[in-house]
Amino acid sequence: MQIRQVNTKPFEGQRPGTSGLRKKVKVFQQSNYLENFVQATFDSIGDYVGATLVVGGDGRFYNRQAIQVILKMAAANRFGKVLVGQGGILSTPAASCVIRKHQAYGGLILSASHNPGGPDEDFGIKYNIGNGGPAPEGVTEAIYARTEVLNQYNIMVADDIDLDTVGSFSLGDMQVEVIDSVADYAELMQQLFDFDGIQALLAGGFSMAFDAMHAVTGPYARAIIEGMLGAPAGTVMNGEPREDFGGGHPDPNLTYAHELVEKMFGDQAPDFGAASDGDGDRNMILGANFFVTPSDSLAIIAANADAAPGYRGGIAGIARSMPTSAAADRVAEDLGLDCYETPTGWKFFGNLMDAGKVTLCGEESFGTGSNHVREKDGLWAVLFWLNILAVRKDSVANIVEGHWKKFGRNFYSRHDYEGVDSEAAAKVLQNVRNQFDALTGQSLAHRSVKLCDDFAYTDPVDGSVSENQGVRILFEDGSRMIFRLSGTGTSGATVRLYLESFEPDASRHALDAQEALADMIAAADYVSHLKQLTGRDKPTVIT
Ligand code: VG1
Ligand code: CO
């Protein structure tokens, strides 16, 4: 085989964010841009020679071209084998599953997740380690450092591989195996959940809708929900993955999943509705005329975990990202389990799961998952809810309201100000920091401020420290107000404001979260000058 060593120059800004390197497609299309990042990754991950790499993506624009480049570079850099999803497709949780099942050295996942796709939109790449999870910060920082000095990469001169046919091919000394994108994942789901019970539920008049948002979960949801579980054809909406996600944001929230939301809040609403994002790791759960916040969903799954066969032996512990509401903490306390609070991003859960400290993890950003893989998992959450509904034989709304009655309700909301000026966004956070001392011990939003800080995390397993993970105002009554800048956007900055207050009084549980949090919302603006600085009179997305 012929290997070319290509001279190159470093590109600025190849630092992975919350979940990999995400840039506009046009940036990735510059010659050598992708190649540099891939070579820097291979140079930073240790001794993989002869080992297996998993490659797949969410099917967005540029997925196929990128995969061909990666295959040729993997061969030139002496991987032994690459497992690649058919058509280049692997959802993020399926990639994690394949890495684990086939004991691969690691994987490259091509996705910009919930960001739009197409020639003028976003692309992304991230490296996952052998446990199936996103590379920890130590590895991503090493990759970044390598991108700053890289001057050469290796690539094989060869024809493109046929990605559409399952089978084995050679690329020089390396073997490429094109695998069924769904099979390994579907088999794992069948081990965790009571498929017979869910099948009976669906056969007994229970109705549901799943919106794949023209993204990667289409084939997975069709195979599992319609195929294995027998839901009627058409249950999966927008099930054909498209390179541009039909022009939308493949982001399962109340704003962007409006087609499903209209159905679930209409006159003939199904009993259950769910959606997933671009790469299949997020989930939104809805009942008839009812929205379940992701933070509540985590808590409810934890409280009902024994409904699912895969979790009947009990769960080890729970972890949630810092901005996620403390609803799960209350369940952990009730069950006598440890609850961990990590920075935003799934990579922080990996060590806790590997060490056996936690079984369930969740983020307020529509991410829920468990130690069955090392990524959050959209369809897994949907199946968990279906399993709970099959056992409890009650409505989504009743289950959630019953949960609040027992544990109290954590009113919660996230306000996103997307695509704002970067300097203004930095100022918003700085304004709050500047008042840390002045606010502490004072009254704000009719509550007294206990503590203000920049959230920092020390990993309890390897002792690594991550600083500046969100600006927090914590109140004596457990309420919280958090300001954070997004690490997944590709243009300007996105300010996220997270608000939480706890309500033990059941007579107030039916209140709308925006109403219940109104004084906190006003106070957040008062402290930060968020609206004035960003020039926005309201958030882009309210969850
Ligand atoms: C967002 C979410 C975070 C999530 C990340 C990746 O990050 O807030 O909770 O882990 O996206 O999700 P940020 O830095 O923009 O707030 V996904 O579905 O892109 O893989
Ligand atoms: Co995602």
XYZ file of C-alpha atoms and ligand atoms in Angstrom:
564
model
C 0.000 0.000 0.000
C 1.117 3.524 -0.621
C 1.240 5.875 2.343
C 1.587 9.578 1.772
C 3.139 11.827 4.373
C 1.571 15.198 3.803
C 3.143 18.392 5.101
C 0.691 20.666 6.863
C 0.473 23.699 9.130
C -1.451 23.992 12.398
C -4.933 25.534 12.371
C -5.964 27.801 15.188
C -8.841 26.890 17.464
C -8.945 23.093 17.203
C -9.788 22.809 20.892
C -12.625 20.362 21.631
C -15.520 21.944 23.558
C -18.204 20.360 25.751
C -18.490 17.486 23.277
C -15.784 17.412 20.620
C -14.646 19.856 17.964
C -17.609 21.607 16.343
C -17.267 24.096 13.508
C -19.074 25.175 10.389
C -18.882 22.640 7.534
C -16.998 25.257 5.512
C -14.277 25.305 8.173
C -13.968 21.509 8.071
C -13.835 21.608 4.251
C -10.588 23.613 4.244
C -7.860 21.353 2.976
C -6.073 19.505 5.790
C -8.425 20.812 8.525
C -10.042 17.459 9.330
C -6.818 15.565 8.596
C -4.863 17.666 11.107
C -7.362 16.997 13.869
C -7.481 13.270 13.149
C -3.689 12.995 13.085
C -3.411 15.009 16.306
C -5.907 12.596 17.854
C -4.018 9.490 16.737
C -0.785 11.051 18.015
C -2.312 11.641 21.467
C -4.059 8.401 22.379
C -1.222 5.998 23.104
C -0.299 2.683 21.556
C -3.137 1.541 19.327
C -1.102 -0.151 16.579
C -2.996 -3.203 15.302
C -6.066 -2.378 17.413
C -9.673 -1.665 16.405
C -11.237 1.761 15.855
C -14.987 2.405 15.598
C -16.146 5.105 13.168
C -19.617 6.453 12.489
C -21.704 9.572 12.528
C -25.162 11.066 12.562
C -25.430 11.195 8.767
C -25.216 14.953 8.459
C -23.687 16.707 5.469
C -19.956 15.861 5.118
C -20.300 12.631 7.159
C -19.447 10.343 4.247
C -16.506 12.401 2.974
C -15.047 12.638 6.478
C -15.363 8.885 7.019
C -13.441 8.116 3.813
C -10.609 10.380 4.980
C -10.589 8.804 8.443
C -10.481 5.255 7.029
C -7.464 6.082 4.859
C -5.725 7.840 7.746
C -6.456 4.963 10.153
C -4.881 2.541 7.655
C -1.833 4.759 7.157
C -1.465 5.157 10.918
C -1.538 1.360 11.434
C -4.843 0.579 13.047
C -5.594 -3.136 12.589
C -9.299 -2.829 11.934
C -12.054 -0.255 11.643
C -15.699 -1.004 12.381
C -17.873 1.484 10.533
C -21.657 1.765 10.565
C -23.465 1.028 7.291
C -23.911 4.202 5.265
C -21.573 5.844 7.786
C -24.385 5.817 10.341
C -23.916 5.218 14.055
C -25.869 7.089 16.696
C -23.640 8.326 19.514
C -24.960 5.752 22.038
C -24.722 2.986 19.407
C -21.076 3.943 18.754
C -20.449 3.698 22.490
C -22.145 0.289 22.544
C -20.089 -0.985 19.592
C -16.787 0.216 21.128
C -17.574 -1.665 24.332
C -18.981 -4.822 22.782
C -16.106 -5.271 20.331
C -13.472 -4.109 22.816
C -12.227 -1.478 20.425
C -9.348 0.805 21.340
C -11.606 3.829 20.803
C -13.851 5.510 18.292
C -14.339 8.630 16.220
C -17.883 9.980 16.219
C -18.863 12.488 13.564
C -21.612 14.744 14.785
C -22.523 18.228 15.836
C -25.431 16.710 17.739
C -28.360 19.107 18.076
C -26.798 21.789 15.828
C -28.291 22.176 12.324
C -26.627 20.404 9.378
C -26.022 21.189 5.709
C -23.332 22.884 3.607
C -23.650 26.144 5.559
C -24.275 24.604 8.963
C -22.303 22.565 11.469
C -20.064 19.526 11.551
C -18.197 17.929 14.428
C -15.831 15.176 15.456
C -14.964 13.668 18.787
C -12.831 10.867 20.094
C -14.207 8.268 22.509
C -11.931 6.071 24.584
C -12.032 2.302 25.116
C -14.746 2.455 27.796
C -17.026 3.829 25.065
C -17.228 7.308 26.563
C -16.063 10.741 25.428
C -12.362 11.324 25.992
C -11.743 13.018 29.337
C -10.285 16.524 29.465
C -6.710 15.238 29.876
C -6.972 13.568 26.459
C -8.829 16.388 24.684
C -6.282 18.903 25.960
C -3.430 16.697 24.704
C -5.111 16.516 21.286
C -5.475 20.284 21.255
C -1.822 20.808 22.209
C -0.814 18.477 19.384
C -2.930 20.407 16.836
C -0.915 23.514 17.671
C 2.394 22.036 16.519
C 1.410 19.392 13.975
C 3.296 19.609 10.662
C 2.605 16.285 8.990
C -0.094 13.652 8.636
C -0.259 10.170 7.151
C -2.869 9.042 4.671
C -3.183 6.073 2.350
C -3.645 6.460 -1.352
C -6.639 4.235 -2.111
C -10.117 4.201 -3.593
C -13.096 4.989 -1.399
C -14.670 2.094 0.499
C -18.296 1.164 -0.292
C -19.982 2.184 2.951
C -23.433 0.989 1.908
C -22.737 -2.728 1.841
C -22.312 -4.723 5.040
C -19.119 -6.752 4.733
C -15.376 -6.854 5.094
C -12.908 -4.929 2.947
C -9.149 -4.403 3.043
C -7.425 -1.098 3.007
C -3.743 -1.992 2.794
C -3.026 -4.091 5.878
C -6.086 -2.777 7.662
C -9.461 -4.443 7.615
C -12.631 -2.362 7.270
C -15.805 -3.990 8.484
C -19.024 -2.269 7.487
C -21.508 -3.308 10.192
C -25.267 -3.135 10.623
C -25.730 0.214 12.426
C -28.618 -0.972 14.597
C -28.080 -4.656 15.506
C -25.660 -4.446 18.479
C -27.590 -1.571 20.009
C -31.001 -3.210 19.603
C -29.709 -6.387 21.227
C -28.475 -4.404 24.241
C -31.837 -2.654 24.647
C -33.566 -6.023 24.611
C -31.385 -7.163 27.503
C -32.244 -4.131 29.626
C -35.985 -3.733 29.145
C -39.087 -5.898 29.299
C -39.893 -6.001 25.590
C -42.835 -8.372 26.143
C -44.372 -6.000 28.670
C -43.927 -2.987 26.390
C -45.302 -4.960 23.456
C -48.415 -5.800 25.475
C -48.814 -2.148 26.457
C -48.631 -1.041 22.825
C -51.031 -3.783 21.728
C -53.545 -2.772 24.393
C -54.631 0.587 23.011
C -51.813 2.712 24.415
C -50.758 5.230 21.745
C -47.437 6.915 21.177
C -45.468 9.089 18.765
C -41.711 9.286 18.346
C -40.125 12.152 16.435
C -36.704 11.290 15.015
C -36.432 14.849 13.658
C -34.972 13.627 10.315
C -31.907 12.572 12.264
C -30.003 9.455 13.205
C -32.524 7.736 15.500
C -34.948 7.089 12.625
C -33.568 3.652 11.700
C -33.059 2.696 15.357
C -36.552 3.732 16.414
C -38.174 2.030 13.432
C -36.318 -1.216 14.076
C -37.010 -1.227 17.820
C -40.330 0.586 18.392
C -42.160 -0.418 15.210
C -40.213 -3.609 14.422
C -39.475 -5.373 17.701
C -42.162 -3.790 19.893
C -44.920 -3.815 17.304
C -46.027 -0.180 17.389
C -48.050 0.675 14.276
C -46.150 1.904 11.213
C -46.020 5.688 11.314
C -45.392 5.804 15.078
C -41.906 7.041 14.166
C -42.237 10.487 12.604
C -39.509 12.026 10.404
C -37.659 8.718 10.483
C -35.487 9.167 7.397
C -32.063 10.621 8.328
C -31.291 13.593 6.098
C -28.048 15.442 5.582
C -29.685 18.729 6.581
C -32.262 17.331 9.047
C -34.987 18.739 6.832
C -33.644 22.239 7.446
C -34.444 22.211 11.178
C -32.577 22.114 14.460
C -32.542 18.423 15.427
C -32.912 19.476 19.053
C -35.680 17.763 21.040
C -37.083 20.623 23.067
C -40.373 22.505 23.182
C -39.186 25.045 20.613
C -37.525 22.924 17.952
C -39.600 19.714 18.184
C -42.744 21.717 17.469
C -44.353 19.135 15.189
C -44.416 16.589 18.013
C -45.304 19.229 20.605
C -48.362 20.308 18.571
C -49.492 16.698 18.352
C -48.983 16.047 22.068
C -50.797 19.229 23.086
C -53.602 18.780 20.517
C -57.122 17.407 20.941
C -56.305 13.802 20.104
C -52.980 13.621 21.850
C -51.332 10.182 22.078
C -50.612 8.829 25.581
C -46.880 9.196 25.160
C -44.567 11.267 22.972
C -40.809 11.390 22.643
C -38.105 12.833 20.440
C -34.372 12.525 20.022
C -31.640 14.755 18.632
C -29.240 14.768 15.668
C -26.942 12.044 17.015
C -29.479 10.166 19.137
C -28.142 10.851 22.616
C -30.840 13.278 23.811
C -34.487 12.638 24.616
C -37.610 14.633 25.291
C -40.461 12.920 27.125
C -44.077 14.075 26.842
C -47.424 12.774 28.047
C -50.788 13.804 26.630
C -50.753 17.566 27.197
C -47.818 17.192 29.547
C -44.081 17.982 29.390
C -41.622 16.123 31.621
C -38.531 18.200 32.375
C -35.305 16.268 31.815
C -34.348 16.820 35.459
C -37.638 15.299 36.628
C -37.260 12.489 34.108
C -33.929 11.474 35.656
C -35.443 11.520 39.148
C -38.492 9.493 38.061
C -36.399 6.899 36.233
C -34.258 6.566 39.367
C -37.309 6.189 41.628
C -38.822 3.547 39.301
C -35.622 1.829 38.162
C -36.727 -1.584 39.360
C -39.469 -1.588 36.722
C -36.815 -2.507 34.149
C -35.202 -5.968 34.260
C -31.725 -4.540 33.624
C -31.891 -2.459 36.819
C -33.825 -4.785 39.085
C -30.753 -5.581 41.146
C -30.732 -1.969 42.361
C -28.722 1.019 41.247
C -25.326 1.989 42.642
C -25.693 5.768 42.674
C -26.790 8.753 40.622
C -24.812 11.563 38.999
C -26.123 14.771 37.499
C -24.461 17.771 35.938
C -24.290 20.812 38.192
C -26.992 22.861 36.403
C -29.416 19.896 36.460
C -32.076 20.259 39.157
C -31.665 18.550 42.497
C -34.802 16.422 41.988
C -32.589 13.334 41.549
C -30.740 14.129 44.792
C -33.995 13.681 46.709
C -34.537 10.252 45.206
C -30.925 9.273 45.935
C -31.383 10.338 49.542
C -34.594 8.347 49.827
C -32.896 5.252 48.401
C -29.783 5.747 50.551
C -27.575 6.256 47.481
C -24.719 8.634 46.743
C -25.445 11.481 44.347
C -22.622 13.219 42.455
C -22.607 16.704 40.948
C -20.321 17.079 37.909
C -19.606 19.811 35.346
C -21.687 19.958 32.158
C -20.786 17.323 29.543
C -21.090 13.538 29.556
C -17.307 13.034 29.721
C -17.422 13.765 33.441
C -19.620 10.735 34.178
C -17.261 8.129 32.687
C -14.947 7.727 35.670
C -17.864 7.468 38.108
C -19.496 4.722 36.041
C -16.227 2.847 35.467
C -15.557 2.921 39.219
C -19.013 1.474 39.920
C -20.061 4.560 41.881
C -23.092 5.386 39.749
C -25.582 3.592 37.515
C -27.783 6.463 36.315
C -26.645 9.862 35.009
C -28.476 12.868 33.676
C -28.255 16.397 32.411
C -30.942 19.056 32.262
C -30.195 19.399 28.530
C -32.389 16.380 27.631
C -29.663 13.864 28.414
C -30.248 10.693 30.409
C -28.332 7.455 30.470
C -26.795 4.658 32.468
C -23.735 2.458 32.696
C -25.015 0.244 29.834
C -22.879 2.504 27.594
C -20.775 5.609 28.326
C -22.875 8.166 26.445
C -26.265 9.607 27.146
C -28.866 7.620 25.266
C -32.078 9.004 23.805
C -33.879 5.784 22.845
C -32.799 4.111 26.078
C -34.661 6.817 28.012
C -37.740 6.381 25.815
C -37.701 2.612 26.387
C -37.205 3.127 30.125
C -40.309 5.314 30.229
C -42.286 2.794 28.191
C -41.184 0.066 30.599
C -42.264 2.175 33.589
C -45.608 2.930 31.924
C -46.117 -0.776 31.183
C -45.569 -1.646 34.844
C -47.333 1.297 36.498
C -50.298 1.300 34.086
C -50.835 4.990 34.753
C -50.533 8.174 32.708
C -47.322 10.167 32.353
C -48.945 13.144 34.114
C -50.117 11.047 37.067
C -46.711 9.458 37.485
C -44.968 12.845 37.515
C -47.513 14.489 39.821
C -47.382 11.526 42.185
C -43.594 11.867 42.227
C -43.837 15.571 43.167
C -46.291 14.722 45.922
C -43.848 12.319 47.484
C -40.591 14.195 46.933
C -41.668 17.843 46.439
C -41.257 19.683 43.150
C -38.068 21.311 41.966
C -39.329 24.107 39.752
C -36.769 24.396 37.018
C -36.148 26.311 33.833
C -33.315 27.045 31.434
C -33.256 30.212 29.342
C -30.912 30.195 26.337
C -29.763 33.372 24.636
C -28.319 31.884 21.462
C -25.859 33.449 19.043
C -25.175 36.630 21.011
C -22.044 38.780 20.886
C -19.143 36.984 22.608
C -17.869 40.020 24.484
C -21.328 40.872 25.757
C -21.765 37.279 26.914
C -18.484 37.362 28.822
C -19.580 40.633 30.437
C -22.834 39.080 31.629
C -20.899 36.483 33.611
C -18.341 39.024 34.811
C -21.116 41.290 36.096
C -22.328 38.487 38.314
C -18.802 37.610 39.491
C -18.191 41.236 40.387
C -21.092 41.065 42.847
C -20.169 37.814 44.589
C -19.137 39.582 47.815
C -21.883 42.188 47.721
C -24.607 39.569 47.243
C -23.531 37.032 49.829
C -25.770 37.213 52.916
C -28.101 39.683 51.168
C -31.645 39.221 49.984
C -32.391 38.634 46.296
C -35.651 37.396 44.761
C -37.150 37.264 48.277
C -34.561 34.741 49.359
C -31.282 35.070 51.147
C -28.073 34.426 49.244
C -25.914 31.779 50.878
C -22.961 31.542 48.556
C -21.691 32.721 45.179
C -18.940 30.949 43.269
C -17.443 29.727 40.030
C -18.204 26.010 40.052
C -15.097 23.815 40.167
C -15.008 20.018 40.208
C -12.471 17.573 41.521
C -12.976 14.134 40.001
C -13.301 11.731 42.959
C -11.695 8.910 40.968
C -8.595 10.443 39.368
C -8.345 13.741 41.260
C -8.358 15.886 38.105
C -9.699 19.412 38.590
C -11.976 21.337 36.193
C -12.492 25.014 36.941
C -14.831 27.778 35.740
C -17.762 25.469 35.056
C -20.514 28.011 35.708
C -21.192 31.127 37.778
C -23.534 30.296 40.627
C -25.707 32.156 43.092
C -26.884 29.673 45.712
C -29.666 30.529 48.160
C -30.288 29.423 51.749
C -33.529 27.638 50.738
C -31.765 25.537 48.090
C -32.799 27.750 45.165
C -30.128 28.345 42.544
C -29.347 30.721 39.705
C -26.535 29.711 37.335
C -24.951 31.476 34.367
C -22.876 29.495 31.878
C -21.511 29.908 28.377
C -22.227 27.118 25.921
C -19.282 25.024 24.722
C -21.038 23.493 21.706
C -22.014 26.485 19.557
C -20.182 27.520 16.400
C -21.079 31.179 15.977
C -20.962 33.960 18.565
C -21.784 32.898 22.114
C -24.751 31.344 23.837
C -25.566 32.345 27.397
C -27.448 29.756 29.417
C -29.327 30.873 32.510
C -30.468 28.028 34.767
C -33.071 28.633 37.477
C -34.280 26.358 40.218
C -36.404 26.595 43.347
C -37.812 23.878 45.558
C -41.517 23.690 46.432
C -42.591 21.194 49.092
C -46.217 22.443 49.152
C -48.317 20.174 46.899
C -51.020 22.827 46.519
C -48.514 24.865 44.504
C -47.197 22.050 42.288
C -49.567 22.776 39.410
C -48.084 26.252 38.900
C -46.342 26.962 35.617
C -42.548 26.904 36.099
C -42.122 30.359 34.508
C -44.614 31.784 36.998
C -43.138 29.966 39.965
C -39.687 31.240 39.015
C -40.732 34.754 37.952
C -38.954 36.553 40.797
C -35.764 34.547 40.169
C -35.916 35.342 36.443
C -36.270 39.057 37.138
C -33.475 39.004 39.713
C -31.125 37.199 37.304
C -31.535 40.002 34.805
C -31.146 42.636 37.498
C -27.833 41.142 38.670
C -26.356 40.400 35.224
C -27.904 43.006 32.849
C -28.339 40.050 30.525
C -31.042 41.586 28.333
C -29.422 44.973 28.020
C -25.959 43.580 27.237
C -27.150 41.019 24.684
C -29.711 43.371 23.164
C -32.362 40.646 23.471
C -35.692 41.167 25.146
C -36.306 37.454 25.575
C -34.490 34.105 25.378
C -34.262 32.149 22.109
C -35.289 28.931 23.831
C -37.077 28.423 27.143
C -37.133 24.957 28.618
C -24.754 21.248 25.731
C -25.501 20.838 26.977
C -24.716 19.747 27.708
C -24.478 18.571 26.751
C -23.787 19.066 25.496
C -23.620 17.980 24.467
O -23.506 21.799 26.073
O -25.721 21.935 27.820
O -25.432 19.358 28.849
O -23.702 17.595 27.360
O -24.543 20.112 24.898
O -24.847 17.442 24.091
P -23.244 23.384 26.128
O -21.776 23.527 26.435
O -23.659 23.942 24.811
O -24.115 23.904 27.227
V -25.032 16.802 22.578
O -26.474 16.116 22.515
O -24.336 17.931 21.721
O -23.877 15.562 22.328
Co -26.560 14.911 20.934
